[in-house]
mmCIF file of C-alpha atoms in Angstrom:
data_model
loop_
_atom_site.group_PDB
_atom_site.id
_atom_site.type_symbol
_atom_site.label_atom_id
_atom_site.label_comp_id
_atom_site.label_asym_id
_atom_site.label_seq_id
_atom_site.Cartn_x
_atom_site.Cartn_y
_atom_site.Cartn_z
ATOM 1 C CA MET A 11 0.118 -0.212 -0.087
ATOM 2 C CA LEU A 12 1.263 3.532 -1.124
ATOM 3 C CA LYS A 13 -0.192 6.878 -0.303
ATOM 4 C CA ILE A 14 0.131 9.136 -3.324
ATOM 5 C CA GLU A 15 -0.998 12.564 -3.275
ATOM 6 C CA LYS A 16 0.047 13.520 -6.852
ATOM 7 C CA ILE A 17 1.176 11.673 -9.737
ATOM 8 C CA ALA A 18 4.896 12.627 -10.666
ATOM 9 C CA LEU A 19 6.278 11.585 -13.822
ATOM 10 C CA LYS A 20 9.731 11.498 -15.548
ATOM 11 C CA ASP A 21 11.235 10.727 -18.992
ATOM 12 C CA ARG A 22 8.059 12.154 -20.256
ATOM 13 C CA ILE A 23 7.135 11.852 -24.147
ATOM 14 C CA VAL A 24 4.242 14.180 -24.986
ATOM 15 C CA ASP A 25 2.024 13.574 -27.967
ATOM 16 C CA LYS A 26 0.381 17.043 -28.416
ATOM 17 C CA ASP A 27 -1.617 15.782 -31.377
ATOM 18 C CA ASN A 28 -3.563 13.005 -29.565
ATOM 19 C CA TYR A 29 -3.793 14.679 -26.053
ATOM 20 C CA PHE A 30 -1.603 12.218 -24.156
ATOM 21 C CA GLU A 31 1.752 11.756 -22.386
ATOM 22 C CA ILE A 32 3.751 8.426 -21.656
ATOM 23 C CA ALA A 33 6.397 8.520 -19.074
ATOM 24 C CA TYR A 34 7.637 6.354 -16.077
ATOM 25 C CA CYS A 35 6.652 7.026 -12.423
ATOM 26 C CA GLU A 36 9.175 6.346 -9.959
ATOM 27 C CA GLU A 37 6.973 6.350 -6.957
ATOM 28 C CA LEU A 38 4.772 3.360 -8.687
ATOM 29 C CA LYS A 39 7.718 1.914 -10.241
ATOM 30 C CA ILE A 40 5.530 1.744 -13.701
ATOM 31 C CA TYR A 41 5.271 2.999 -17.160
ATOM 32 C CA MET A 42 1.989 4.963 -17.765
ATOM 33 C CA MET A 43 0.180 6.678 -20.423
ATOM 34 C CA SER A 44 -1.886 9.983 -18.840
ATOM 35 C CA VAL A 45 -4.740 10.878 -21.464
ATOM 36 C CA LEU A 46 -6.140 14.209 -21.371
ATOM 37 C CA VAL A 47 -10.289 14.148 -21.056
ATOM 38 C CA PHE A 48 -12.254 17.184 -22.135
ATOM 39 C CA TRP A 49 -15.212 17.445 -19.768
ATOM 40 C CA VAL A 50 -16.675 20.229 -17.724
ATOM 41 C CA ALA A 51 -13.169 20.408 -16.454
ATOM 42 C CA THR A 52 -10.234 18.894 -18.035
ATOM 43 C CA TYR A 53 -8.372 15.761 -16.169
ATOM 44 C CA TYR A 54 -5.978 12.952 -16.612
ATOM 45 C CA ARG A 55 -7.057 9.312 -17.153
ATOM 46 C CA TYR A 56 -4.246 7.014 -15.962
ATOM 47 C CA TYR A 57 -3.285 3.673 -17.760
ATOM 48 C CA LYS A 58 -0.353 1.382 -17.300
ATOM 49 C CA ILE A 59 1.788 0.258 -19.955
ATOM 50 C CA GLY A 60 5.217 -1.518 -20.384
ATOM 51 C CA GLU A 61 8.496 -0.025 -20.800
ATOM 52 C CA GLU A 62 8.185 -2.077 -24.357
ATOM 53 C CA ASP A 63 5.423 0.136 -24.878
ATOM 54 C CA TYR A 64 7.147 3.089 -24.093
ATOM 55 C CA ASN A 65 9.807 2.091 -26.529
ATOM 56 C CA LEU A 66 7.123 1.219 -29.065
ATOM 57 C CA TYR A 67 5.645 4.573 -29.307
ATOM 58 C CA LYS A 68 9.428 5.946 -29.724
ATOM 59 C CA ASN A 69 10.066 3.470 -32.457
ATOM 60 C CA ASN A 70 6.817 3.291 -34.103
ATOM 61 C CA PRO A 71 4.101 5.461 -33.087
ATOM 62 C CA GLN A 72 1.522 4.115 -35.442
ATOM 63 C CA SER A 73 1.677 0.517 -33.703
ATOM 64 C CA PHE A 74 1.321 2.253 -30.278
ATOM 65 C CA TYR A 75 -1.894 4.025 -31.379
ATOM 66 C CA LYS A 76 -3.248 1.177 -32.836
ATOM 67 C CA LYS A 77 -2.701 -0.795 -29.811
ATOM 68 C CA TYR A 78 -4.151 1.609 -27.326
ATOM 69 C CA GLU A 79 -6.778 3.094 -29.674
ATOM 70 C CA ASN A 80 -9.574 2.824 -27.261
ATOM 71 C CA GLU A 81 -7.694 4.778 -24.546
ATOM 72 C CA ILE A 82 -6.407 7.441 -26.911
ATOM 73 C CA LYS A 83 -9.176 8.318 -28.899
ATOM 74 C CA GLN A 84 -11.633 7.634 -25.865
ATOM 75 C CA ASN A 85 -13.713 5.344 -28.015
ATOM 76 C CA ASN A 86 -16.180 2.469 -26.852
ATOM 77 C CA ASN A 87 -14.772 1.254 -23.692
ATOM 78 C CA VAL A 88 -11.793 3.561 -22.309
ATOM 79 C CA TYR A 89 -11.854 1.490 -18.936
ATOM 80 C CA THR A 90 -10.071 -1.397 -20.163
ATOM 81 C CA GLU A 91 -7.868 -3.595 -17.858
ATOM 82 C CA ASN A 92 -4.977 -0.929 -18.359
ATOM 83 C CA PHE A 93 -6.821 1.853 -16.690
ATOM 84 C CA ILE A 94 -5.813 2.317 -13.211
ATOM 85 C CA GLY A 95 -7.160 5.758 -12.084
ATOM 86 C CA SER A 96 -8.208 8.779 -13.008
ATOM 87 C CA GLU A 97 -8.095 12.742 -11.335
ATOM 88 C CA SER A 98 -11.673 12.613 -11.487
ATOM 89 C CA LEU A 99 -14.225 10.656 -9.442
ATOM 90 C CA ARG A 100 -16.645 10.192 -12.195
ATOM 91 C CA ASP A 101 -14.187 7.645 -13.463
ATOM 92 C CA TYR A 102 -14.737 5.639 -10.190
ATOM 93 C CA ASP A 103 -16.762 2.883 -9.469
ATOM 94 C CA GLY A 104 -19.964 4.374 -8.072
ATOM 95 C CA VAL A 105 -23.394 5.795 -9.350
ATOM 96 C CA LYS A 106 -23.366 9.447 -10.736
ATOM 97 C CA ASP A 107 -22.117 11.926 -8.180
ATOM 98 C CA PHE A 108 -21.686 9.396 -5.396
ATOM 99 C CA GLN A 109 -18.899 11.556 -3.658
ATOM 100 C CA HIS A 110 -21.574 14.121 -2.795
ATOM 101 C CA SER A 111 -23.643 11.762 -1.106
ATOM 102 C CA TYR A 112 -22.480 12.355 2.451
ATOM 103 C CA SER A 113 -21.122 15.306 4.386
ATOM 104 C CA THR A 114 -17.306 15.230 4.442
ATOM 105 C CA LYS A 115 -15.593 14.363 7.508
ATOM 106 C CA ASN A 116 -14.343 17.614 9.658
ATOM 107 C CA GLY A 117 -15.624 20.011 7.258
ATOM 108 C CA ILE A 118 -13.111 18.793 4.608
ATOM 109 C CA ILE A 119 -14.538 20.425 1.144
ATOM 110 C CA ASN A 120 -13.632 17.590 -1.104
ATOM 111 C CA PRO A 121 -13.994 14.232 0.079
ATOM 112 C CA PHE A 122 -11.179 12.865 -1.997
ATOM 113 C CA GLN A 123 -8.150 13.102 -0.137
ATOM 114 C CA TYR A 124 -5.549 11.230 -2.232
ATOM 115 C CA TYR A 125 -4.953 7.823 -4.050
ATOM 116 C CA VAL A 126 -4.000 4.774 -2.181
ATOM 117 C CA TYR A 127 -2.019 2.505 -4.646
ATOM 118 C CA ILE A 128 -2.466 -1.394 -4.126
ATOM 119 C CA GLU A 129 -1.857 -4.016 -6.432
ATOM 120 C CA GLY A 130 -1.216 -1.491 -9.438
ATOM 121 C CA ILE A 131 -4.431 0.248 -8.882
ATOM 122 C CA LEU A 132 -4.932 3.953 -7.952
ATOM 123 C CA PHE A 133 -8.039 3.710 -5.359
ATOM 124 C CA ALA A 134 -9.408 7.166 -4.205
ATOM 125 C CA ARG A 135 -9.583 7.566 -0.617
ATOM 126 C CA ILE A 136 -12.791 9.301 0.388
ATOM 127 C CA MET A 137 -13.360 10.730 3.799
ATOM 128 C CA TRP A 138 -17.090 11.192 4.644
ATOM 129 C CA GLU A 139 -18.638 11.579 7.816
ATOM 130 C CA ILE A 140 -19.707 7.884 8.096
ATOM 131 C CA GLY A 141 -15.932 6.776 7.517
ATOM 132 C CA GLU A 142 -13.400 6.422 5.133
ATOM 133 C CA PHE A 143 -13.191 4.495 2.091
ATOM 134 C CA LEU A 144 -11.131 3.228 -0.703
ATOM 135 C CA ILE A 145 -13.119 3.547 -4.131
ATOM 136 C CA PRO A 146 -11.743 1.600 -7.081
ATOM 137 C CA PRO A 147 -11.667 3.005 -10.401
ATOM 138 C CA PHE A 148 -14.134 1.713 -12.819
ATOM 139 C CA GLN A 149 -12.799 -1.173 -14.919
ATOM 140 C CA MET A 150 -14.721 -3.161 -17.572
ATOM 141 C CA LYS A 151 -13.692 -5.999 -19.563
ATOM 142 C CA ILE A 152 -15.636 -7.810 -22.259
ATOM 143 C CA ASP A 153 -15.081 -11.546 -22.977
ATOM 144 C CA ILE A 154 -15.261 -13.234 -26.330
ATOM 145 C CA ASN A 155 -18.934 -13.722 -25.483
ATOM 146 C CA GLU A 156 -19.585 -10.277 -25.150
ATOM 147 C CA ASN A 157 -20.032 -10.671 -21.385
ATOM 148 C CA LYS A 158 -19.367 -7.640 -19.163
ATOM 149 C CA ILE A 159 -16.649 -8.511 -16.465
ATOM 150 C CA PHE A 160 -15.882 -6.041 -13.541
ATOM 151 C CA PRO A 161 -12.498 -7.259 -12.264
ATOM 152 C CA LEU A 162 -11.924 -5.191 -9.395
ATOM 153 C CA ARG A 163 -15.506 -5.801 -8.102
ATOM 154 C CA GLU A 164 -14.284 -9.054 -7.098
ATOM 155 C CA LYS A 165 -12.084 -7.708 -4.527
ATOM 156 C CA CYS A 166 -14.579 -4.978 -3.200
ATOM 157 C CA LYS A 167 -17.667 -4.644 -1.518
ATOM 158 C CA LEU A 168 -21.074 -2.767 -2.294
ATOM 159 C CA LEU A 169 -21.477 0.256 -0.182
ATOM 160 C CA TYR A 170 -25.353 1.318 0.196
ATOM 161 C CA ASP A 171 -26.580 4.631 0.973
ATOM 162 C CA ASN A 172 -29.144 5.332 3.664
ATOM 163 C CA ARG A 173 -32.232 4.576 1.442
ATOM 164 C CA GLY A 174 -30.644 1.302 0.861
ATOM 165 C CA GLU A 175 -29.982 1.946 -2.935
ATOM 166 C CA PRO A 176 -26.099 1.018 -4.138
ATOM 167 C CA LEU A 177 -23.753 3.830 -3.849
ATOM 168 C CA CYS A 178 -20.339 2.658 -4.620
ATOM 169 C CA TYR A 179 -17.840 -0.247 -4.265
ATOM 170 C CA TYR A 180 -15.240 0.106 -1.753
ATOM 171 C CA LEU A 181 -12.115 -1.920 -0.988
ATOM 172 C CA PRO A 182 -12.476 -3.282 2.807
ATOM 173 C CA ILE A 183 -9.496 -2.664 4.511
ATOM 174 C CA ASP A 184 -9.316 -3.172 8.249
ATOM 175 C CA ASP A 185 -7.617 -0.410 10.030
ATOM 176 C CA PHE A 186 -5.538 1.026 6.787
ATOM 177 C CA LYS A 187 -4.884 4.236 8.877
ATOM 178 C CA LYS A 188 -2.330 2.544 10.736
ATOM 179 C CA ILE A 189 -0.454 1.282 7.406
ATOM 180 C CA LEU A 190 -0.772 4.900 5.857
ATOM 181 C CA ALA A 191 0.654 6.572 8.976
#
């Protein structure tokens, strides 16, 4: 488990035409691609890539574009198995605007405090008056039979709101505050 407040990248290669960059993240010890998303506010979605893909881009950008077309162009399913997190909670596994379902703890304005990096995924740490939760990014795979599979939900529990409606998935970790301290 690793507390991450901001994603810092080195050896960045910026593709201005396609609105993404690839780089190495020393803190996470992975190569990653950051894709700029244009929404109400712009933000980045983070995808893990390998060193071989980093070098593929340098040597053959067209092959890289083809391999990561969905992620770069934001076509169809952008929440591939390579998706590890985002700067926006709209990309995390909960109902629309789930982050505003409860008051924040201790008068904090934004319930999203930082990321917790666990097993290759950037979970969002949410602080509500009802407790602290680690919310997984939304990932969806489609198998050869067109079935939708949600791999991160297998490790998580479903949190219900005070009306008994599903609110979001969260990673149940006992006393994770001690681990992060």
